[in-house]
Amino acid sequence: VTSSVPRVCPDCGGAVLPVVFGFPGPELFEAAERGEILLGGCCMEGDGPVRECNGCGRRWTDAVR
Ligand SMILES: [Zn+2]
């Protein structure tokens, strides 16, 4: 499946990171500190996987509508 989500934000050039929902374990906290993911909190938002720009906060979803 080809995703339309860019790896780099077209607005600000920041890294686009996957947002992980749910209660994070130690590994997820470490990944977030390394800048590999963003923590989205305990409640799922939207219909599917979400990615967010680490620079400006612009969001994409992986779900194809
Ligand atoms: Zn951005």
mmCIF file of C-alpha atoms and ligand atoms in Angstrom:
data_model
loop_
_atom_site.group_PDB
_atom_site.id
_atom_site.type_symbol
_atom_site.label_atom_id
_atom_site.label_comp_id
_atom_site.label_asym_id
_atom_site.label_seq_id
_atom_site.Cartn_x
_atom_site.Cartn_y
_atom_site.Cartn_z
ATOM 1 C CA VAL A 1 0.000 0.000 0.000
ATOM 2 C CA THR A 2 1.384 3.364 -0.988
ATOM 3 C CA SER A 3 0.905 6.041 1.618
ATOM 4 C CA SER A 4 0.329 9.637 0.613
ATOM 5 C CA VAL A 5 1.786 10.867 3.879
ATOM 6 C CA PRO A 6 5.037 12.719 3.274
ATOM 7 C CA ARG A 7 8.144 11.934 5.304
ATOM 8 C CA VAL A 8 9.038 15.596 5.461
ATOM 9 C CA CYS A 9 6.524 18.361 6.047
ATOM 10 C CA PRO A 10 5.892 20.394 2.861
ATOM 11 C CA ASP A 11 5.022 23.418 5.002
ATOM 12 C CA CYS A 12 8.025 23.742 7.279
ATOM 13 C CA GLY A 13 10.402 20.931 6.311
ATOM 14 C CA GLY A 14 10.107 19.285 9.714
ATOM 15 C CA ALA A 15 10.072 15.550 10.260
ATOM 16 C CA VAL A 16 6.674 13.897 9.932
ATOM 17 C CA LEU A 17 6.393 11.341 12.723
ATOM 18 C CA PRO A 18 3.818 8.652 13.478
ATOM 19 C CA VAL A 19 1.530 9.495 16.385
ATOM 20 C CA VAL A 20 1.092 6.579 18.774
ATOM 21 C CA PHE A 21 -2.071 6.473 20.846
ATOM 22 C CA GLY A 22 -2.686 4.491 23.972
ATOM 23 C CA PHE A 23 -0.798 4.275 27.234
ATOM 24 C CA PRO A 24 2.874 4.265 26.268
ATOM 25 C CA GLY A 25 5.338 1.789 27.686
ATOM 26 C CA PRO A 26 9.020 2.542 28.365
ATOM 27 C CA GLU A 27 10.004 1.702 24.791
ATOM 28 C CA LEU A 28 7.540 4.231 23.387
ATOM 29 C CA PHE A 29 8.763 6.920 25.759
ATOM 30 C CA GLU A 30 12.324 6.265 24.620
ATOM 31 C CA ALA A 31 11.304 6.350 20.955
ATOM 32 C CA ALA A 32 9.550 9.665 21.543
ATOM 33 C CA GLU A 33 12.641 11.075 23.228
ATOM 34 C CA ARG A 34 14.717 9.986 20.240
ATOM 35 C CA GLY A 35 12.342 11.883 17.963
ATOM 36 C CA GLU A 36 11.069 8.760 16.214
ATOM 37 C CA ILE A 37 7.412 9.025 17.222
ATOM 38 C CA LEU A 38 4.977 11.408 18.865
ATOM 39 C CA LEU A 39 2.761 10.409 21.765
ATOM 40 C CA GLY A 40 -0.884 11.164 21.054
ATOM 41 C CA GLY A 41 -2.353 10.418 24.454
ATOM 42 C CA CYS A 42 -4.572 7.635 25.640
ATOM 43 C CA CYS A 43 -7.502 8.261 23.351
ATOM 44 C CA MET A 44 -7.484 7.317 19.665
ATOM 45 C CA GLU A 45 -8.360 10.119 17.302
ATOM 46 C CA GLY A 46 -9.870 9.770 13.873
ATOM 47 C CA ASP A 47 -10.188 6.678 11.775
ATOM 48 C CA GLY A 48 -6.678 5.356 11.517
ATOM 49 C CA PRO A 49 -2.983 5.964 11.939
ATOM 50 C CA VAL A 50 -2.075 9.603 12.335
ATOM 51 C CA ARG A 51 1.173 11.330 11.515
ATOM 52 C CA GLU A 52 2.133 14.776 12.695
ATOM 53 C CA CYS A 53 4.811 17.269 11.766
ATOM 54 C CA ASN A 54 7.308 17.663 14.563
ATOM 55 C CA GLY A 55 7.826 21.272 13.527
ATOM 56 C CA CYS A 56 4.448 22.896 12.929
ATOM 57 C CA GLY A 57 1.975 20.260 14.100
ATOM 58 C CA ARG A 58 0.292 19.675 10.749
ATOM 59 C CA ARG A 59 -1.419 16.292 10.720
ATOM 60 C CA TRP A 60 -2.050 13.579 8.147
ATOM 61 C CA THR A 61 -3.907 10.337 8.407
ATOM 62 C CA ASP A 62 -2.846 7.124 6.709
ATOM 63 C CA ALA A 63 -6.440 6.094 6.139
ATOM 64 C CA VAL A 64 -7.498 6.175 2.506
ATOM 65 C CA ARG A 65 -10.969 7.546 2.043
HETATM 66 ZN ZN ZN B 1 5.496 21.292 9.464
#
